[in-house]
C-alpha positions as semicolon CSV with decimal commas, in nm:
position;residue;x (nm);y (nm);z (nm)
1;X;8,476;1,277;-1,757
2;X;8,189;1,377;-1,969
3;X;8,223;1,255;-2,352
4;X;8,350;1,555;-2,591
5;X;8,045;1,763;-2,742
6;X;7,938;1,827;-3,063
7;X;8,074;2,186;-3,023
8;X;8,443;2,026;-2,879
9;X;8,458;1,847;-3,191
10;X;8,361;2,189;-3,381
11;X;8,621;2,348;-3,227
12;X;8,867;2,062;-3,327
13;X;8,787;2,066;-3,653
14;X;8,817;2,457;-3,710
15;X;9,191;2,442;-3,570
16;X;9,399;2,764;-3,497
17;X;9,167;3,042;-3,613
18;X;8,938;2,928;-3,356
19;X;8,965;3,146;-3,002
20;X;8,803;3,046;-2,713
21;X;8,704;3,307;-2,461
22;X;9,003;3,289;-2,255
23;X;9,274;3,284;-2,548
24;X;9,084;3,611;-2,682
25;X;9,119;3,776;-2,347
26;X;9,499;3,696;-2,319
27;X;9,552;3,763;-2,714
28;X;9,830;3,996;-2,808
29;X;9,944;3,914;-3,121
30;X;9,969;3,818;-3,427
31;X;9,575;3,845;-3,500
32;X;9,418;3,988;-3,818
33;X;9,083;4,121;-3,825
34;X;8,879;4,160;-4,134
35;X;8,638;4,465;-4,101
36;X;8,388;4,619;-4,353
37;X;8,404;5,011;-4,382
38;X;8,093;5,057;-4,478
39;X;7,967;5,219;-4,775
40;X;8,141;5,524;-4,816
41;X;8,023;5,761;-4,540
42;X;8,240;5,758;-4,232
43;X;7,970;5,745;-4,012
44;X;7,835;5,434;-4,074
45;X;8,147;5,234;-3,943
46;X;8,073;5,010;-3,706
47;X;8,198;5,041;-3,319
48;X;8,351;4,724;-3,320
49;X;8,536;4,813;-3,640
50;X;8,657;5,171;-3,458
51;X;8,778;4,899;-3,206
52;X;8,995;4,730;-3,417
53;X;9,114;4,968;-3,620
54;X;9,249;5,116;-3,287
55;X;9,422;4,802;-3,219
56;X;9,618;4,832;-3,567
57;X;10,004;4,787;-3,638
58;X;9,894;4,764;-4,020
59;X;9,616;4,874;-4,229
60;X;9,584;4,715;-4,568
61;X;9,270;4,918;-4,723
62;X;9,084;4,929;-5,029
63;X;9,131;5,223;-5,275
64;X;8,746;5,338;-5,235
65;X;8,765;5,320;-4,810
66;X;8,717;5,677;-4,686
67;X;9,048;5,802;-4,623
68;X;8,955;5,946;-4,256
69;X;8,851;5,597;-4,149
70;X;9,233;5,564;-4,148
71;X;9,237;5,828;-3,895
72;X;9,087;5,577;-3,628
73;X;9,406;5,374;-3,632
74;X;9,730;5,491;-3,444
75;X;9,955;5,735;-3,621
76;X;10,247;5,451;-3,546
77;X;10,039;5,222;-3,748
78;X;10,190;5,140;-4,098
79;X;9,926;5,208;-4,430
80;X;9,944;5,043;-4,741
81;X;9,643;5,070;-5,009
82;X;9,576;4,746;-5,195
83;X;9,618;4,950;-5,501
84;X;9,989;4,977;-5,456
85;X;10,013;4,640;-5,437
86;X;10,137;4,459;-5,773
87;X;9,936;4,339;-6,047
88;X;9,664;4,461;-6,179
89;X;9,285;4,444;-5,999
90;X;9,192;4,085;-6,138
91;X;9,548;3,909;-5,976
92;X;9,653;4,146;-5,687
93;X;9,423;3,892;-5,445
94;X;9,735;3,663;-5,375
95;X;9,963;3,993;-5,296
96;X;9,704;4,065;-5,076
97;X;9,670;3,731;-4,906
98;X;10,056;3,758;-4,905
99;X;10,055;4,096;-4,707
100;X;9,804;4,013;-4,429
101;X;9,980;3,693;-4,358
102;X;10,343;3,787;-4,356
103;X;10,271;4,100;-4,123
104;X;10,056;3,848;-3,913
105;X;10,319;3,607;-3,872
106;X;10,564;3,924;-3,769
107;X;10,371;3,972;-3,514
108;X;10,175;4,248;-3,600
109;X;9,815;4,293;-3,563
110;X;9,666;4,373;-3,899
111;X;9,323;4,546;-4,011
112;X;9,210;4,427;-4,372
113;X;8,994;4,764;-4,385
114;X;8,719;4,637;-4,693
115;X;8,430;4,832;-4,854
116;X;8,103;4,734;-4,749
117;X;8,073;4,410;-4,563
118;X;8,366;4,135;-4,579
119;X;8,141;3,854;-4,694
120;X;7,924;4,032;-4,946
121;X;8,120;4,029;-5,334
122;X;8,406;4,168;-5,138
123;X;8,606;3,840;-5,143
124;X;8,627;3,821;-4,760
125;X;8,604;3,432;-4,795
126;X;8,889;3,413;-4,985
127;X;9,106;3,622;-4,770
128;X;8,949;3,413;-4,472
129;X;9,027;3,134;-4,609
130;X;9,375;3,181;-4,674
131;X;9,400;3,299;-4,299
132;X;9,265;2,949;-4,223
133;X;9,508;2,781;-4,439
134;X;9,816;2,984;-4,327
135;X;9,689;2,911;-3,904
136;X;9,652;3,296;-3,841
137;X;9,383;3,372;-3,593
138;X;9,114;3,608;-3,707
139;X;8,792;3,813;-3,631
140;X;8,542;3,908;-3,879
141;X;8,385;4,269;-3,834
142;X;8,108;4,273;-4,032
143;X;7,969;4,629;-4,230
144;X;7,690;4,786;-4,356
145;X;7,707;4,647;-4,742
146;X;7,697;4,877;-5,035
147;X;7,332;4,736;-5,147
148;X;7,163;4,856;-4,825
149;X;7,307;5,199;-4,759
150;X;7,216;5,261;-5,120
151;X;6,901;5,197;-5,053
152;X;6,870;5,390;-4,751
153;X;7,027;5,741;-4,889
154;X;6,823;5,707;-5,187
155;X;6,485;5,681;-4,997
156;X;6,389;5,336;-5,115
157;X;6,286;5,066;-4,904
158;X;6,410;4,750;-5,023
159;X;6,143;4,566;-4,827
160;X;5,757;4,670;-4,792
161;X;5,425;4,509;-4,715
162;X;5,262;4,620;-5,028
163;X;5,515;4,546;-5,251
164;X;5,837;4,350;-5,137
165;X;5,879;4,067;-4,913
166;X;6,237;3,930;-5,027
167;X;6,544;4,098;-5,193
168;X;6,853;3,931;-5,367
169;X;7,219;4,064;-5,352
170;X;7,344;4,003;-5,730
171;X;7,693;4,036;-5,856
172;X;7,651;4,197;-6,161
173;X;8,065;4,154;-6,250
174;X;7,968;3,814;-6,477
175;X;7,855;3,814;-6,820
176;X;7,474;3,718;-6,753
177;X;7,451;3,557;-7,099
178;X;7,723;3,292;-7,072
179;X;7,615;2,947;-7,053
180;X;7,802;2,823;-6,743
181;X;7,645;3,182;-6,554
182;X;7,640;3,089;-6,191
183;X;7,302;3,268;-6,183
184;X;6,974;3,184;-6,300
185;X;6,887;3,487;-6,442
186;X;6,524;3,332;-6,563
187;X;6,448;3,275;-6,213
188;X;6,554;3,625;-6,107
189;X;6,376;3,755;-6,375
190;X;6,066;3,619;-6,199
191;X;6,168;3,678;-5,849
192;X;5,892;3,867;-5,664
193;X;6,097;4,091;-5,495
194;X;6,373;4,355;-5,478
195;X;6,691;4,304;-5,711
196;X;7,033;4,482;-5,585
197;X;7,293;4,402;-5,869
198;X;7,675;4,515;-5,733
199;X;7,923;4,549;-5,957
200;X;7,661;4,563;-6,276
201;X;7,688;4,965;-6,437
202;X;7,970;4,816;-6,725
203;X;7,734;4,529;-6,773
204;X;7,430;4,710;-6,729
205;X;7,308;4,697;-7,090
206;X;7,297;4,334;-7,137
207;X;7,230;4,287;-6,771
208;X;6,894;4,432;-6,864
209;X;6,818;4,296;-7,249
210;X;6,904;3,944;-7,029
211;X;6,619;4,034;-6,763
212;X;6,383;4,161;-7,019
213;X;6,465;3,879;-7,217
214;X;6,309;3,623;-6,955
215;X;5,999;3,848;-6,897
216;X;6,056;4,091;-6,661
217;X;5,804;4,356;-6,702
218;X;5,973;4,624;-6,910
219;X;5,827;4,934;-6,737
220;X;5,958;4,767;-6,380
221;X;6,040;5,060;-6,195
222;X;6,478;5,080;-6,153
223;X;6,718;5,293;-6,047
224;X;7,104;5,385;-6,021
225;X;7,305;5,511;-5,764
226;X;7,631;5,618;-5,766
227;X;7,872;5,715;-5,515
228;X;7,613;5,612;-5,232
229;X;7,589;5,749;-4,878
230;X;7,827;6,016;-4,968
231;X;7,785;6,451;-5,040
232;X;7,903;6,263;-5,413
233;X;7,566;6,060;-5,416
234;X;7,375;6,085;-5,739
235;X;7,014;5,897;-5,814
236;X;6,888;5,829;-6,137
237;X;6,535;5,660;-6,196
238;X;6,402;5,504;-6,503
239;X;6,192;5,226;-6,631
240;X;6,405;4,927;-6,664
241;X;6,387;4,931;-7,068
242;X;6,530;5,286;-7,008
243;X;6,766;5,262;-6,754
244;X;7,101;5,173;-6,957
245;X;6,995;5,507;-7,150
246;X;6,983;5,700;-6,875
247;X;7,263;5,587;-6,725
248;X;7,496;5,656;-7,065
249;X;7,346;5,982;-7,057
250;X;7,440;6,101;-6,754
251;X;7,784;5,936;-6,827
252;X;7,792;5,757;-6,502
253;X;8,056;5,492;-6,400
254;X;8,125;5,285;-6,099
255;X;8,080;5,242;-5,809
256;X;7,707;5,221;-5,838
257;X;7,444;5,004;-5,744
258;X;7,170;4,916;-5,958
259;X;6,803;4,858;-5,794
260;X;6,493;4,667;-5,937
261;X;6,167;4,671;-5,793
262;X;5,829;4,811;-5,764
263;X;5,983;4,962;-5,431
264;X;6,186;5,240;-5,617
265;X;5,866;5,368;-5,696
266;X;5,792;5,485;-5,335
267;X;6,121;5,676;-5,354
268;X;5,987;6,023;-5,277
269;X;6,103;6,293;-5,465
270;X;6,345;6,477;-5,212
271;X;6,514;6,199;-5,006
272;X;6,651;6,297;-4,638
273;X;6,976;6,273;-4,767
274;X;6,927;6,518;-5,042
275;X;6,773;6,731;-4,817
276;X;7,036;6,832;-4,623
277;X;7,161;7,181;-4,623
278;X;7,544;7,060;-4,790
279;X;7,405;6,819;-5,000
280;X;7,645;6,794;-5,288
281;X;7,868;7,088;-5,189
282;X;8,246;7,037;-5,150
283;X;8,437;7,198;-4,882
284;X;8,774;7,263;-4,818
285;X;8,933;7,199;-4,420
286;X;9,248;7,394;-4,439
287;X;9,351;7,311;-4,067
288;X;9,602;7,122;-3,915
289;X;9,540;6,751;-3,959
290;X;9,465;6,659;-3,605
291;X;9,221;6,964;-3,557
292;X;9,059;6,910;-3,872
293;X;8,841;6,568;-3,818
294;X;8,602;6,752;-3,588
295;X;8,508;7,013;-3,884
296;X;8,509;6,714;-4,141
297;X;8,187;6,513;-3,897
298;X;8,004;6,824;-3,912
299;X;8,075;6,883;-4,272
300;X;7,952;6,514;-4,343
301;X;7,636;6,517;-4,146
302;X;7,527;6,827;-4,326
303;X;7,565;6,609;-4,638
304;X;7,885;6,830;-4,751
305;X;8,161;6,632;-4,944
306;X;8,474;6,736;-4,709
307;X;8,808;6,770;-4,847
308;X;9,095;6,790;-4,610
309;X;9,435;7,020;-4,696
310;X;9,617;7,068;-4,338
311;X;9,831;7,408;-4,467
312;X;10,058;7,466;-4,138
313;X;10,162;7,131;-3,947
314;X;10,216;7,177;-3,601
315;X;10,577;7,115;-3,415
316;X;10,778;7,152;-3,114
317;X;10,967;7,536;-3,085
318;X;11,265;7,525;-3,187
319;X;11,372;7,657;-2,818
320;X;11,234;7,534;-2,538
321;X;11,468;7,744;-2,305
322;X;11,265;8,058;-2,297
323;X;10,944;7,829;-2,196
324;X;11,143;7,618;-1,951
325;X;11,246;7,967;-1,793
326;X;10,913;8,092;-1,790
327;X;10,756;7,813;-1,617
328;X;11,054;7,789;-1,358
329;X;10,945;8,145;-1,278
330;X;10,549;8,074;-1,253
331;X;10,520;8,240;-0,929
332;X;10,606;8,528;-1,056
333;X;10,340;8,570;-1,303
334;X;9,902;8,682;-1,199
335;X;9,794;8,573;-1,528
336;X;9,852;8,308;-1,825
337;X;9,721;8,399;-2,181
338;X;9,578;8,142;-2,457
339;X;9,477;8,190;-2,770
340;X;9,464;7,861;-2,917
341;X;9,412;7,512;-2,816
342;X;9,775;7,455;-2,955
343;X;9,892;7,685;-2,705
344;X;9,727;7,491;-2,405
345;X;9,849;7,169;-2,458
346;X;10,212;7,252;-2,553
347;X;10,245;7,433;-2,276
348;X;10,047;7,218;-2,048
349;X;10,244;6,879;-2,165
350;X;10,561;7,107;-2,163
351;X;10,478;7,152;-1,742
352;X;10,439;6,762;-1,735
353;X;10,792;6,695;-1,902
354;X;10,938;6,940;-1,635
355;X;10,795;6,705;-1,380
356;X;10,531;6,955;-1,262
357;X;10,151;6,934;-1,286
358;X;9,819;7,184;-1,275
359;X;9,900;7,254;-0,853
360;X;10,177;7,474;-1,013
361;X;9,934;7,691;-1,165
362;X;9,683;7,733;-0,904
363;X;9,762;8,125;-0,827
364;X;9,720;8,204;-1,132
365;X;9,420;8,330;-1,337
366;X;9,343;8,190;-1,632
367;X;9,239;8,367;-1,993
368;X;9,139;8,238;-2,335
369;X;9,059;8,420;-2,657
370;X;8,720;8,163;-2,691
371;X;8,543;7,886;-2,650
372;X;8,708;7,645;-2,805
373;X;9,050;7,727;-2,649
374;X;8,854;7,784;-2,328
375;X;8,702;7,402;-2,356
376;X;9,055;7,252;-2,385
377;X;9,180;7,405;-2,054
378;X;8,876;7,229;-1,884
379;X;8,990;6,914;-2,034
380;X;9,255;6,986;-1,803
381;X;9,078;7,072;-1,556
382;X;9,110;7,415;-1,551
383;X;8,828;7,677;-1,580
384;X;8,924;8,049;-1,735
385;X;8,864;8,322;-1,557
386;X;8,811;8,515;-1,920
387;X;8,668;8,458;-2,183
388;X;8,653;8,802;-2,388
389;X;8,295;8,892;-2,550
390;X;8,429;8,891;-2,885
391;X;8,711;8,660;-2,959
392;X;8,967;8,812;-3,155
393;X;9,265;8,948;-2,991
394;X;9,205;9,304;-2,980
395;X;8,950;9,234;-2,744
396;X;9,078;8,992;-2,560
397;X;9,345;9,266;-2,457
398;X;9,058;9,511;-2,387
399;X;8,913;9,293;-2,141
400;X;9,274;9,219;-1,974
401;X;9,354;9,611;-1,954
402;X;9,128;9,678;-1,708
403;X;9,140;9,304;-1,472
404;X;9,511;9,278;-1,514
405;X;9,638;9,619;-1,501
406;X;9,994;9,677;-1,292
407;X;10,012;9,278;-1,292
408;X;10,208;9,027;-1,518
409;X;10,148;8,812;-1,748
410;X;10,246;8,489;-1,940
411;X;10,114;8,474;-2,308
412;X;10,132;8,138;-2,435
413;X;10,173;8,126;-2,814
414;X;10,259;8,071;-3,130
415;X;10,606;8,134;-3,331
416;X;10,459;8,379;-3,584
417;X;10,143;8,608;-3,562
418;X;9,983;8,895;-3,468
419;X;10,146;9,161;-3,162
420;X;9,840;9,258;-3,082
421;X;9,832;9,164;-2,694
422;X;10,202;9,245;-2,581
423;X;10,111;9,637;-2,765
424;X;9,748;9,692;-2,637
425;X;9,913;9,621;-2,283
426;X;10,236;9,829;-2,326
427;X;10,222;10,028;-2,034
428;X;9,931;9,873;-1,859
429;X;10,102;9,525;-1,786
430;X;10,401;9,322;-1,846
431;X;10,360;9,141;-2,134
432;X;10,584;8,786;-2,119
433;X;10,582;8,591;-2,489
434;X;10,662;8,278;-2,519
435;X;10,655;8,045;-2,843
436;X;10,484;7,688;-2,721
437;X;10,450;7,575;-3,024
438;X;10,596;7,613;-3,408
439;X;10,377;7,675;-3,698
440;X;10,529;7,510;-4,053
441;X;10,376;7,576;-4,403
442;X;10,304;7,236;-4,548
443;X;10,106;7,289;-4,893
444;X;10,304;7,155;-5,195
445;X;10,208;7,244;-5,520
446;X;10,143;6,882;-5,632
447;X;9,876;6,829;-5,427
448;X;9,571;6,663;-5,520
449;X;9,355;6,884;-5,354
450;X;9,500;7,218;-5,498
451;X;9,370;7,010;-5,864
452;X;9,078;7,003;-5,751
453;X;9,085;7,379;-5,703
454;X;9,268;7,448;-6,036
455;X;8,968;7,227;-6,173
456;X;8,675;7,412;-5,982
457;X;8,561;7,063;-5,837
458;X;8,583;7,265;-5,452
459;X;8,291;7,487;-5,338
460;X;8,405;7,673;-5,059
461;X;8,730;7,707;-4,919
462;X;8,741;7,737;-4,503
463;X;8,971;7,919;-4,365
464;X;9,075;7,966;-3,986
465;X;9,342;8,163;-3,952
466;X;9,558;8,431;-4,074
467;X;9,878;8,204;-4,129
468;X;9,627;7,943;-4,250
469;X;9,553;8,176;-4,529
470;X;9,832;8,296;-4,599
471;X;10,006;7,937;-4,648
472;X;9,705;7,843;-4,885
473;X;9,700;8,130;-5,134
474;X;10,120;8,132;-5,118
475;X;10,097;7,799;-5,273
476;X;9,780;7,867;-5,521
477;X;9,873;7,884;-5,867
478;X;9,740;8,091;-6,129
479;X;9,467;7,845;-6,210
480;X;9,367;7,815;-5,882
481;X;9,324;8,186;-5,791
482;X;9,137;8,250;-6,145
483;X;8,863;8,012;-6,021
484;X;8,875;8,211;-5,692
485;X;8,818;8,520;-5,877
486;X;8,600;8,384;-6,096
487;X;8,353;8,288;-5,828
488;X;8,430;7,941;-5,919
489;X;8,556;7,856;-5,527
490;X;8,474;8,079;-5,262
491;X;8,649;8,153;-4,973
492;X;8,510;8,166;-4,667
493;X;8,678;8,337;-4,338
494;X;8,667;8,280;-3,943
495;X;8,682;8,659;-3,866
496;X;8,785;9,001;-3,980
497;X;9,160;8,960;-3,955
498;X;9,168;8,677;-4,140
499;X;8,962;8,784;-4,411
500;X;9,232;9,141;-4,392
501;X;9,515;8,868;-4,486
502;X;9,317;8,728;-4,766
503;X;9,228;9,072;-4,929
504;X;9,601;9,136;-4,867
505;X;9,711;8,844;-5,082
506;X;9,441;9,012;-5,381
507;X;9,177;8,690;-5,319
508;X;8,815;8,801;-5,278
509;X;8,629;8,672;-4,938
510;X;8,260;8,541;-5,027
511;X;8,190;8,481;-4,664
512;X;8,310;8,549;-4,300
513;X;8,223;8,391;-4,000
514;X;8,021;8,623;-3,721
515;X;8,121;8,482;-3,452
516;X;8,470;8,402;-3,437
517;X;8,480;7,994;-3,409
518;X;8,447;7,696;-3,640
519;X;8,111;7,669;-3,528
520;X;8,041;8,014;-3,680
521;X;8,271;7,994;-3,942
522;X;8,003;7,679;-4,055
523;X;7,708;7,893;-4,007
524;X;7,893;8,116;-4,249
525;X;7,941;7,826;-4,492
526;X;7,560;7,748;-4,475
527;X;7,422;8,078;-4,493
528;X;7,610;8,135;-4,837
529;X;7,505;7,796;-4,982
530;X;7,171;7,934;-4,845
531;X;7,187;8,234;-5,113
């Protein structure tokens, strides 16, 4: 036998948080991972932190993590914000500790969802530590730190030939001009490089008599940025002497980070970021929460800041009988209707819980109102056979009046809405309704996001559908709809119809979509920011 390695005796020494290949493979749990979320735009979460937020039983997240990186863990998964935690922010840290290892040690795997990157002023090595201590196994994930995606959305280079060849990740949370500082401000003072001070805007006045103080060239070209990476993001350049001016000025608080450097000068004056076409805008997703995330991406990498108020939440019918009957009877139908991608998987799963699957449905032809209803059927599998040139109802039933005339048809829908296909085809075919799905009003009138409208902090307003709209304004107060009518938030429409049940309700519609899908119902949102 060979004598034990240095790594064997590595491994020894690290104890239980240590996983060798084939105890990872077999892992259940418990297991906590400790992943960085990045910045602040969703985008820039990392794969394997996607990965391990899908693995989640608990998330315990920082107040300042986006909220839809939440939406990568399973809805069974339990949430708790570290701000709900007790104490205040200086001695919540053991509560913390406390939380990730008694879920741990119930068996649960747990996702310590942290701002940035883990190990970077986010007190990662604490909470690893204390993982250590207790014998819970754990995974670092690390993220893109605060520091550099500043950097990045701001247009400056925190390295460059010409002018930068190192760069030092400061903690500005200290007093700089206590004796016992753990940094040596003299020697930073002097550093030939890039300085990226975290934490530093409540500081940032003696933070920069301190650096001045030791000789740093007064006229050292600085900047501030706050809320980085996100439609939020706001840049502000000045000579160092200057900066703490500027920044009181412009009354700007944290989060920010502060950057020092002769490479802020090469920050042109339009950065990519700024240039996109939602840059700074705030937009309202009004649709259900599990349809909305697709709008929010888009939203985000047009540089919109996207705010999400689901008004209708989807559910079961509250009678499945008629639908049960319907679907017992299949071969009695030519045709089957859909005008949402609600409507196809209700009804689809509803098939699959009667034991059935798409072979029962192979006479029949299939039609859907548009494309985005007509992509979910080939999800399934399942091309339409029509897909009307304009997709609204009205001519959906035009196009089925004269393919489906002396046949019968099943129209899948939902439990409130528009007649408009069962009367076009009165007399031309038989018409069979039936509600696959339940549409609930869920807008309270506490919500945060309806402040935000009674405060004109939204832009635009999406809507995509007439119940949609209808549930919105319903719950508006008469703070909200004064900024509506004052031109303070605009609302924007997905087609005609809609926009008739917002003039109905006595709200004004700034924009409406030309063609008849989110797609062009973003167009529409871009071509009035455009004006």
């Amino acid at each position: 036998m060979s004598a034990p390695s240095a790594g064997d005796a590595k491994r020894k020494q690290l104890g239980p948080p240590y996983l060798s290949t084939i105890t990872m493979l077999n892992r259940r749990k418990p297991f906590v991972y400790l992943v960085g979320a990045g910045p602040g735009n969703p985008g820039l979460l990392t794969l394997r932190a996607v990965e391990a937020l899908a693995e989640a039983d608990v998330v315990i997240y920082d107040k300042l993590v986006p909220p839809r990186l939440l939406d990568h863990a399973p809805d069974t998964a339990t949430r708790l914000c570290v701000g709900e935690l007790p104490g205040s922010h200086p001695d919540r840290w053991p509560h913390i500790h406390e939380a990730m290892i008694d879920e741990a040690r119930r068996g649960q795997c747990v996702v310590r969802l942290k701002g940035g990157d883990p190990f970077i002023f986010g007190r990662g090595g604490e909470e690893a530590e204390a993982l250590r201590r207790a014998g819970i196994p754990f995974e670092v994930v690390p993220g893109v730190t605060s520091g550099l995606g500043a950097a990045a959305f701001a247009g400056i280079p925190l390295t460059h030939r010409a002018h930068a060849s190192a760069v030092a990740l400061i903690t500005g949370h200290e007093n700089p001009s206590k004796p016992d500082s753990n940094l040596d401000w003299a020697a930073l003072a002097k550093f030939p490089g890039t300085l990226v001070i975290y934490m530093g805007i409540s500081r940032l006045p003696l933070i920069v008599q301190v650096l001045l103080g030791h000789g740093k060239d007064p006229m050292t070209p600085a900047a501030v940025i706050h809320r980085a990476t996100t439609g939020d993001q706001l840049t502000l350049e000045a000579p160092l002497r200057d900066l703490p001016t500027t920044v009181q000025n412009e009354g700007i608080a944290a989060p920010a980070i502060v950057i020092v450097g002769e490479v802020v000068s090469l920050r042109p004056e339009v950065t990519w970021f700024e240039q996109l076409p939602l840059y700074g805008k705030r937009v309202l997703v009004t649709r259900p929460r599990h349809q909305a995330s697709g709008m929010v991406r888009q939203l985000e990498q047009l540089g919109a800041m996207p705010f999400v108020l689901p008004t209708v939440e989807i559910q079961e019918p509250a009678d499945w009988g008629p639908v049960d009957r319907a679907l017992a009877n299949l071969a009695s139908y030519q045709w089957m209707v859909f005008t949402s991608a609600n409507g196809v998987h209700a009804l689809l799963k509803r098939l699959r819980k009667n034991g059935r699957d798409l072979r029962a449905l192979g006479h029949l032809s299939l039609a859907a109102i548009g494309p985005a209803t007509a992509d979910v059927l080939r999800s399934y599998h399942l091309e339409p056979d029509l897909i009307p040139p304009a997709y609204r109802s009205e001519s959906l039933a035009a196009e089925l009046a004269q393919r489906a005339a002396g046949q019968r048809l099943l129209y899948a829908r939902a439990d409130r809405g528009r007649d408009v296909l069962r009367q076009e085809l009165a007399g031309v075919a038989v018409v069979d309704e039936v509600a696959v799905y339940a549409q609930v009003d869920r807008v309270t009138a506490d919500s945060d996001v309806l402040d935000c409208l009674r405060r004109g902090e939204i832009d635009y307003v999406t809507l995509t559908s007439s119940n949609i709209a209808r549930s919105l304004i319903q719950a508006m107060d008469e703070p909200c709809r004064s900024r509506v009518l004052a031109g303070d938030v605009k609302l924007i429409s997905i087609s005609p119809v809609t926009s008739a049940a917002i003039a109905e309700m006595g709200l004004p519609v700034a924009g409406e979509a030309t063609e008849y899908t989110t797609d062009g119902l973003l167009r529409a949102v871009l071509e009035l920011a455009a004006s």
